mmCIF file of C-alpha atoms in Angstrom:
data_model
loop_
_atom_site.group_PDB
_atom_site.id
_atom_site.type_symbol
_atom_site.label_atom_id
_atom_site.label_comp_id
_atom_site.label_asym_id
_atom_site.label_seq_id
_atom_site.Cartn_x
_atom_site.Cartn_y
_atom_site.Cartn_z
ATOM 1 C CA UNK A 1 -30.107 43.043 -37.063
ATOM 2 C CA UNK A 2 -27.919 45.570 -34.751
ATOM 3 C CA UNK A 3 -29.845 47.814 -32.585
ATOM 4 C CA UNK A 4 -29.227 51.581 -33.788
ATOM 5 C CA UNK A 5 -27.447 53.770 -31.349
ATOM 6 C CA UNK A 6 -30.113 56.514 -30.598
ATOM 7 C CA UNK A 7 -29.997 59.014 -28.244
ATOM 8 C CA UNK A 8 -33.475 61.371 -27.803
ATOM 9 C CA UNK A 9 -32.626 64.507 -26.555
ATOM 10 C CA UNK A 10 -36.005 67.001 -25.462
ATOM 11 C CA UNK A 11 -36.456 70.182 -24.300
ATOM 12 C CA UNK A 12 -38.939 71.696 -21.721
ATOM 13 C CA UNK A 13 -37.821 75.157 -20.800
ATOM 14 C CA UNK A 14 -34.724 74.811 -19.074
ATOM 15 C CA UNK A 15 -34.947 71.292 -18.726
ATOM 16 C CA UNK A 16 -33.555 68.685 -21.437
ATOM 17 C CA UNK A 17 -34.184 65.158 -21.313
ATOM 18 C CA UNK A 18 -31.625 62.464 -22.792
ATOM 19 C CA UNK A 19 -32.616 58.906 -23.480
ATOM 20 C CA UNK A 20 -30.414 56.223 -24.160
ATOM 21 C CA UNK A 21 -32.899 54.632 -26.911
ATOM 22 C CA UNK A 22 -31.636 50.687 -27.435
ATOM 23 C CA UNK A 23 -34.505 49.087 -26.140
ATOM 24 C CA UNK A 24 -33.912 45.851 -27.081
ATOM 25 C CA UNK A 25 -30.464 45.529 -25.712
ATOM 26 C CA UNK A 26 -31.504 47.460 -22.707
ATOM 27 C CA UNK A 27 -29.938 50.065 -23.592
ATOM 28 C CA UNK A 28 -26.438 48.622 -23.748
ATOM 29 C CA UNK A 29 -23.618 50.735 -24.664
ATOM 30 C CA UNK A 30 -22.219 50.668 -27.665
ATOM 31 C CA UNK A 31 -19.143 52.492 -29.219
ATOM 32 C CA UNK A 32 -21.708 54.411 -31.153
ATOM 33 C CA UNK A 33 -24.389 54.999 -28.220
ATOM 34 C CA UNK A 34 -21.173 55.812 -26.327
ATOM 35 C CA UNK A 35 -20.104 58.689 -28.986
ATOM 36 C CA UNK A 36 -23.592 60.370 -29.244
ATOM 37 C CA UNK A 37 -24.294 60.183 -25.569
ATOM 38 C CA UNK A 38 -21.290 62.492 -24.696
ATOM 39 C CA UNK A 39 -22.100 64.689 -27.558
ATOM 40 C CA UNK A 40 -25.473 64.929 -26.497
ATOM 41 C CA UNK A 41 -24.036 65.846 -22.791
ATOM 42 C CA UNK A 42 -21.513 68.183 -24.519
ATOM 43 C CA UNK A 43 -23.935 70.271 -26.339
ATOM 44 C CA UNK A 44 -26.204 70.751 -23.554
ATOM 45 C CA UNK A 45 -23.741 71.638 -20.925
ATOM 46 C CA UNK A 46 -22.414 74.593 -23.575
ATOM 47 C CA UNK A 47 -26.008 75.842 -23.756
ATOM 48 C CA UNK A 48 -27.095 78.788 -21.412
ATOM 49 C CA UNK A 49 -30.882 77.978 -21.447
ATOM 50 C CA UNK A 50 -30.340 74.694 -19.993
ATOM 51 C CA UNK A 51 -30.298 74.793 -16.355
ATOM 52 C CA UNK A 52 -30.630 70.663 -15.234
ATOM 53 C CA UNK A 53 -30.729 67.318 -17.603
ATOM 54 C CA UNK A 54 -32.391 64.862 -16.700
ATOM 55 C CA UNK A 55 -30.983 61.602 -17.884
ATOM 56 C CA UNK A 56 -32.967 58.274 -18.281
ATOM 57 C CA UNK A 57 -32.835 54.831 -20.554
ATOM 58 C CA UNK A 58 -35.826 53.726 -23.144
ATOM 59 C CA UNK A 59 -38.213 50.997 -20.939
ATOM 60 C CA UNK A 60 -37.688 48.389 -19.656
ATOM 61 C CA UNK A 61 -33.687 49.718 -18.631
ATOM 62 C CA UNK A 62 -31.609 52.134 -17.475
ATOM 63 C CA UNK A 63 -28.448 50.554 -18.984
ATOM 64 C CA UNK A 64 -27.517 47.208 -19.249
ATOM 65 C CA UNK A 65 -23.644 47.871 -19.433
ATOM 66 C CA UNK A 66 -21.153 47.579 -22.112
ATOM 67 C CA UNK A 67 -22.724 45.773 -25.171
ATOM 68 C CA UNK A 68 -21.274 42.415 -24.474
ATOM 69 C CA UNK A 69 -21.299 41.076 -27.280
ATOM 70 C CA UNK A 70 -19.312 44.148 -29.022
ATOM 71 C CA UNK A 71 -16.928 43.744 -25.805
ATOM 72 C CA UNK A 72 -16.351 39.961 -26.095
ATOM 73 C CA UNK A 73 -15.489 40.254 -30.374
ATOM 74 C CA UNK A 74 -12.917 42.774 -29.514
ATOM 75 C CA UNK A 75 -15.027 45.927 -30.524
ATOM 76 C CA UNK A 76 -15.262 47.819 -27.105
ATOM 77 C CA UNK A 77 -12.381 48.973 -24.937
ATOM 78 C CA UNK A 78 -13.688 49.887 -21.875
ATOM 79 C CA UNK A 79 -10.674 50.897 -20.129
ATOM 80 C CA UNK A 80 -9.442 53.433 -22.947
ATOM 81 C CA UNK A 81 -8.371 56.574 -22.468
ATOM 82 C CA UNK A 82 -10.384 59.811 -22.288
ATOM 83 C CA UNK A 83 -11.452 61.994 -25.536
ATOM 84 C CA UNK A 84 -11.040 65.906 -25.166
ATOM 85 C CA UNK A 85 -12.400 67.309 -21.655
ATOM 86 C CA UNK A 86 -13.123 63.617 -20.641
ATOM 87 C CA UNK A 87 -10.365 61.981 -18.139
ATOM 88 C CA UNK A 88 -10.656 58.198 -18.668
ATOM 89 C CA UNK A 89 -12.516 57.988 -15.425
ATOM 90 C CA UNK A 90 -15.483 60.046 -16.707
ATOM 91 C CA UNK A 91 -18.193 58.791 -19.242
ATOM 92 C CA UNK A 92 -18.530 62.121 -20.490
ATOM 93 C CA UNK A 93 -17.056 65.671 -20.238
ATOM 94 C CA UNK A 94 -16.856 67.598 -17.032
ATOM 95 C CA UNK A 95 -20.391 69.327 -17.032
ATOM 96 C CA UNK A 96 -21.162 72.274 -15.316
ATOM 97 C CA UNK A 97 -25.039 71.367 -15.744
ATOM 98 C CA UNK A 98 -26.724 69.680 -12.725
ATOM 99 C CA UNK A 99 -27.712 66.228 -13.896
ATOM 100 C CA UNK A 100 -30.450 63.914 -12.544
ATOM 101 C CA UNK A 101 -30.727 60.144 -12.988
ATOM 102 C CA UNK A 102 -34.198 58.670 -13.812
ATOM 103 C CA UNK A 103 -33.342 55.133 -12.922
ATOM 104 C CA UNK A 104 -36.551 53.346 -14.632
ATOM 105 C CA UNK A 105 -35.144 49.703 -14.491
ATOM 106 C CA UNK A 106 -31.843 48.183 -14.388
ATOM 107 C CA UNK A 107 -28.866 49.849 -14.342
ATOM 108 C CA UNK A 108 -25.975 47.373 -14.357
ATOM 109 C CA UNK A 109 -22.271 47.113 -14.434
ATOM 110 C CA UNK A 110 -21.012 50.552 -17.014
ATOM 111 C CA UNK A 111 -25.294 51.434 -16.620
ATOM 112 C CA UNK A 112 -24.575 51.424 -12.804
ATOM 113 C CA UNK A 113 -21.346 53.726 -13.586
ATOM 114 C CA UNK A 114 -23.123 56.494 -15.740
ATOM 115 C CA UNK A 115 -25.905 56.452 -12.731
ATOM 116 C CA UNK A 116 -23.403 57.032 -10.523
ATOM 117 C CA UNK A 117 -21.371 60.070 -12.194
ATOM 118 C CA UNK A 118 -25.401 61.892 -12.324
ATOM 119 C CA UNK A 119 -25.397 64.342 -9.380
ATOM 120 C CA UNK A 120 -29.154 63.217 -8.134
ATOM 121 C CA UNK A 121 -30.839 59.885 -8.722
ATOM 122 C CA UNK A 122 -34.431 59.141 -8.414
ATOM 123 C CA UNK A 123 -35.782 55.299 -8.897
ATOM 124 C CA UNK A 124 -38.779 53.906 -10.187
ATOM 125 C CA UNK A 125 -39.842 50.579 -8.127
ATOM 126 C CA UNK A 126 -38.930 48.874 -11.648
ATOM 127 C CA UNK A 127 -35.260 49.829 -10.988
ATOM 128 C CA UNK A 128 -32.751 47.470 -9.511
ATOM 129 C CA UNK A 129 -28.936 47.918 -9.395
ATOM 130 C CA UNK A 130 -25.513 45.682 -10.135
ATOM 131 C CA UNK A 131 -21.987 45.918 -10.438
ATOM 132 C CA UNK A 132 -21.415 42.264 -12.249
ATOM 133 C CA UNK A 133 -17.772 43.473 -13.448
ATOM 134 C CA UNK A 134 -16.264 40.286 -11.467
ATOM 135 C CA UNK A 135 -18.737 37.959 -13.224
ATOM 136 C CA UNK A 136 -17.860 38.737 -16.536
ATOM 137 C CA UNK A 137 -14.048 39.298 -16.101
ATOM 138 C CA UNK A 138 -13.937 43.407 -16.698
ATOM 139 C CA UNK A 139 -12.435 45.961 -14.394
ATOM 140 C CA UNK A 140 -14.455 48.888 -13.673
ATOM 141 C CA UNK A 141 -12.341 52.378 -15.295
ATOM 142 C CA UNK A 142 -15.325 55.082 -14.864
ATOM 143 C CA UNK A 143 -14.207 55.311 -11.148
ATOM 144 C CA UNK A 144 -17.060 52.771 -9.571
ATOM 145 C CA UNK A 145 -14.754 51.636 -7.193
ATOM 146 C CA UNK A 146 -14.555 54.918 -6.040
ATOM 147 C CA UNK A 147 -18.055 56.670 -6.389
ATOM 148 C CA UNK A 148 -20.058 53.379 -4.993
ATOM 149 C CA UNK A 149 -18.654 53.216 -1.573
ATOM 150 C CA UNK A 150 -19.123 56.754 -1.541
ATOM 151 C CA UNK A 151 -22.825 56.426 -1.866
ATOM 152 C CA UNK A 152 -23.759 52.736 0.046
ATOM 153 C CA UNK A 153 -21.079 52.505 2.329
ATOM 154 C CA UNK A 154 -17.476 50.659 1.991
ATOM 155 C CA UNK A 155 -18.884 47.001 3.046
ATOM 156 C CA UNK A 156 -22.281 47.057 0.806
ATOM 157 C CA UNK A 157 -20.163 48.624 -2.198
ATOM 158 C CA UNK A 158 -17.651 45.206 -2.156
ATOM 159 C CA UNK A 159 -20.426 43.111 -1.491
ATOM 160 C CA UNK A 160 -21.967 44.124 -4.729
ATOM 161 C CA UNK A 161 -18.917 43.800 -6.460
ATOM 162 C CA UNK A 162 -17.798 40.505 -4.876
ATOM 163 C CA UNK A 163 -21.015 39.035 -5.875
ATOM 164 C CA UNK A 164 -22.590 40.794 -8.783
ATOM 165 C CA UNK A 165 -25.621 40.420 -7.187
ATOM 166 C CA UNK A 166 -28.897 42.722 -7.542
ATOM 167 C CA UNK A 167 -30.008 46.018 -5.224
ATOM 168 C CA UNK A 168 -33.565 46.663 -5.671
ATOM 169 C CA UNK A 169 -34.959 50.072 -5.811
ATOM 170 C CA UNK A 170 -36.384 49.929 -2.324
ATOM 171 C CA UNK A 171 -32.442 48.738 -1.087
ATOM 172 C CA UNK A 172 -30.979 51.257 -2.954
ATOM 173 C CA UNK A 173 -33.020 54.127 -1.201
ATOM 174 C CA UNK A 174 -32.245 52.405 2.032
ATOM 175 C CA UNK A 175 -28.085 52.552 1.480
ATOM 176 C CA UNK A 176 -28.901 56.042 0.336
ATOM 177 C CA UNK A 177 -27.378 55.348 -3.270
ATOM 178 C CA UNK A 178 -30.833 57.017 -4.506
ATOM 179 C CA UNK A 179 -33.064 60.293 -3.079
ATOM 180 C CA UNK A 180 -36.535 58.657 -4.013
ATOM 181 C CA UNK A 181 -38.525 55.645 -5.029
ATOM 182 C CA UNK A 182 -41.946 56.368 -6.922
ATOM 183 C CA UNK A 183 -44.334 54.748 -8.971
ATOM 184 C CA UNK A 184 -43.016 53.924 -12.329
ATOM 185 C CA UNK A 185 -45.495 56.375 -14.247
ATOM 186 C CA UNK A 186 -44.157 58.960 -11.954
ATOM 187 C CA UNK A 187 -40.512 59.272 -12.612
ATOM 188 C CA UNK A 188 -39.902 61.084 -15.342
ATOM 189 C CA UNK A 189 -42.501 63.444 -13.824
ATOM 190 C CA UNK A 190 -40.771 63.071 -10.530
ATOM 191 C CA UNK A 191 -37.499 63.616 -12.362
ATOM 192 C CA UNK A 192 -38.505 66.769 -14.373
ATOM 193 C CA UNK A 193 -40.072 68.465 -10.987
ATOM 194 C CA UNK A 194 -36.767 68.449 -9.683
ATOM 195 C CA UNK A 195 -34.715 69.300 -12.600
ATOM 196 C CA UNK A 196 -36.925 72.619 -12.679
ATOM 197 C CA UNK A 197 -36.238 73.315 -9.195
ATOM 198 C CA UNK A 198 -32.873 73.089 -9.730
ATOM 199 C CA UNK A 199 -32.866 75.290 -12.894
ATOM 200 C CA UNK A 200 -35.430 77.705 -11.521
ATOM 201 C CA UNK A 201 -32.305 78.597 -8.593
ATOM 202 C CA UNK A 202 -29.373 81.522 -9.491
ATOM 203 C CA UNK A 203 -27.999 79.094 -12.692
ATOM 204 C CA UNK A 204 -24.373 80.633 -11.848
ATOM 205 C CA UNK A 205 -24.944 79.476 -7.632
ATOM 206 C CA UNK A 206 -25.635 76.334 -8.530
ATOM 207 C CA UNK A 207 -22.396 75.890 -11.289
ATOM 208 C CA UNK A 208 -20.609 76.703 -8.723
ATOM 209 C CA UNK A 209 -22.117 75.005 -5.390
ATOM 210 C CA UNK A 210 -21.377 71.785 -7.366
ATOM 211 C CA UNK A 211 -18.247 72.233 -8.555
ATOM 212 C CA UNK A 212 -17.628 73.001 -4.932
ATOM 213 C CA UNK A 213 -18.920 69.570 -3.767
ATOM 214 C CA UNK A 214 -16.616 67.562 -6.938
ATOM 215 C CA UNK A 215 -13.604 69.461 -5.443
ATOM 216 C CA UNK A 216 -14.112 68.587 -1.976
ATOM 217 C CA UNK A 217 -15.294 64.845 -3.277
ATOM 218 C CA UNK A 218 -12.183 64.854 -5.317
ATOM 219 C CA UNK A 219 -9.960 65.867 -2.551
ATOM 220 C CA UNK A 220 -11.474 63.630 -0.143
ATOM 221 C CA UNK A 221 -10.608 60.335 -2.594
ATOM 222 C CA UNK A 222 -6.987 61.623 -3.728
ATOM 223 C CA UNK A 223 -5.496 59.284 -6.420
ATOM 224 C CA UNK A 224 -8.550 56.900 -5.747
ATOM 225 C CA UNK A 225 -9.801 57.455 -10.016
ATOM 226 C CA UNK A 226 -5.847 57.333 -10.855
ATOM 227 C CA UNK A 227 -5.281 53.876 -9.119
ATOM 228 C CA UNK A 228 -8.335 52.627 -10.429
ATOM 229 C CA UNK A 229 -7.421 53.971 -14.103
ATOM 230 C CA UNK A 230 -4.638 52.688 -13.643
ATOM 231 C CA UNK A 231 -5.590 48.818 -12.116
ATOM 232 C CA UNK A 232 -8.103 48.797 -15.415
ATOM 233 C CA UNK A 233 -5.768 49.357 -17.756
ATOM 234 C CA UNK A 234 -3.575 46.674 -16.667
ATOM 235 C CA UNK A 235 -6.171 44.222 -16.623
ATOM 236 C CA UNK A 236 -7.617 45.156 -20.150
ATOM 237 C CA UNK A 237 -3.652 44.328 -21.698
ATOM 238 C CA UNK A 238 -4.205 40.850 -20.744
ATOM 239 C CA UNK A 239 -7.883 39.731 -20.835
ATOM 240 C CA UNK A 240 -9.587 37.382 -23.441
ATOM 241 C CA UNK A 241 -12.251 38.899 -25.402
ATOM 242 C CA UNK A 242 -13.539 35.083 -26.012
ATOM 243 C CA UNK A 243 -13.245 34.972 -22.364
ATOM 244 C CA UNK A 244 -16.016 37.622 -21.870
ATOM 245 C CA UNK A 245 -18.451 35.950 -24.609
ATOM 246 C CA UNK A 246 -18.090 33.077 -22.834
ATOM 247 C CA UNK A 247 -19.124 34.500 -19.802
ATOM 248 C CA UNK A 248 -22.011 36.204 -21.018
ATOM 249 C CA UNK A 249 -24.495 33.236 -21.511
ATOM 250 C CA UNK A 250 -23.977 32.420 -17.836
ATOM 251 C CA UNK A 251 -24.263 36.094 -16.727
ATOM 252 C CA UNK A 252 -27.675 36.694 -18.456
ATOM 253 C CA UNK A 253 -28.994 33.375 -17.120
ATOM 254 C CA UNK A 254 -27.896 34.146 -13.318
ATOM 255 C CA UNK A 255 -29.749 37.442 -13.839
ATOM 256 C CA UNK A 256 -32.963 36.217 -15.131
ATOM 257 C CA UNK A 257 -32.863 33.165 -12.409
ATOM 258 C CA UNK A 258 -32.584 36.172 -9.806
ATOM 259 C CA UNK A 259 -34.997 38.246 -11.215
ATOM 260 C CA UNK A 260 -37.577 35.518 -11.375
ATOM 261 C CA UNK A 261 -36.393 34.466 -7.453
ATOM 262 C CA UNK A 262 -37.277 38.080 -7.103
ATOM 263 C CA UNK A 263 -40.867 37.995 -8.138
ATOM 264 C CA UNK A 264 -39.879 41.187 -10.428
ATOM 265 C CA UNK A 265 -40.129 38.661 -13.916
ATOM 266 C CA UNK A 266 -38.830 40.029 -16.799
ATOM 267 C CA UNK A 267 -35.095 39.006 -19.040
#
């Protein structure tokens, strides 16, 4: 039976909460998850009240990635071209609203990209972190290879990629890819705390402060997205979809033998 693509969205005040709701993929994305997610985004960005979203994945993930299994039958693209207000680089729309990552377990591969287009992420100690494009024969398109060096650091950011190997949440707040590790009760709280702060400053300020820091991040990497848009695309004309279910047995077995070196347990 297919998991349904659900997205929760809640409201506290100025603060709205969206949950990627596939549990028992982990949250992978599908084309449908995919669809209501940016609407989701969309619609909250064009609403006044909301002042910060705070964006997190039903227990025990963040986001698992592209579906795999919709990916290796041909059914996900991931280098396509952007919809309306999204360049292909971007999972969603240019927002205007502030949003926060609530990292409450792993976010890997395309779950590791949508972490990394949030403005502010906090991590339970359940989280843990992975860029496993090389393992399963995908190119990154929503600009990882630009956005992780930018928060860990040129060497770490190819060593994750080069291996596919796992960050933990304690490693991630040392490379400075997250703000704060709590208790995994305590992040959404954690999260929603400083989504209010945000939305409690001058709304219009804070618009524009960010859009400030895009345009200087933006500057700063030049045709950094373009190349990588471009290097995706490329690679998508040619690769195997068989290729990728093939892959996918090992990749899910090299995660839970890590996990389980780990101590953390868990699939």
């Amino acid at each position: 039976m297919t998991e349904p693509d659900v997205v929760l969205v809640e409201r506290d005040g100025p603060v709205a909460t969206v949950t990627l709701h596939r549990p028992a993929v982990r949250n992978a994305l599908s084309p449908g998850l995919l669809a209501r997610l940016r609407e989701a985004m969309a619609a909250l960005d064009a609403d006044d009240a909301v002042g910060a979203v705070v964006l997190t994945g039903a227990d025990p993930a963040f986001c698992a990635g592209l579906d795999l299994r919709e990916l290796g039958s041909g059914g996900i693209d991931p280098s396509a071209g952007g919809d309306e207000g999204r360049p292909s680089w971007q999972p969603w729309a240019r927002l205007s609203t502030p949003v926060v990552g609530a990292v409450n377990g792993a976010a890997v591969t395309g779950g590791l990209e949508l972490a990394l287009h949030c403005d502010v992420l906090v991590a339970s100690e359940r989280a843990r972190f992975a860029d496993t494009h090389a393992r399963v024969g995908v190119l990154p398109g929503w600009g990882l290879t630009v956005l992780l060096p930018l928060a860990v650091g040129r060497g770490l950011a190819r060593r994750m990629s080069l291996t596919g190997d796992h960050l933990s949440a304690a490693e991630a707040l040392r490379a400075g890819l997250v703000t704060e590790v709590v208790p995994h009760a305590e992040l959404l709280p954690t999260a929603h705390r400083l989504a209010a702060t945000i939305a409690g400053n001058d709304r219009a300020a804070v618009r524009r402060l960010l859009r400030s820091y895009r345009d200087v991040e933006a500057a700063a990497v030049g045709e950094g997205f373009a190349v990588e848009a471009a290097t995706a695309a490329e690679w998508a004309a040619r690769h195997d979809p068989a290729e990728v279910e093939r892959r996918r047995a090992g990749l899910l077995d090299r995660g839970r033998a890590q996990l389980a070196g780990s101590g953390e347990g868990g699939p």
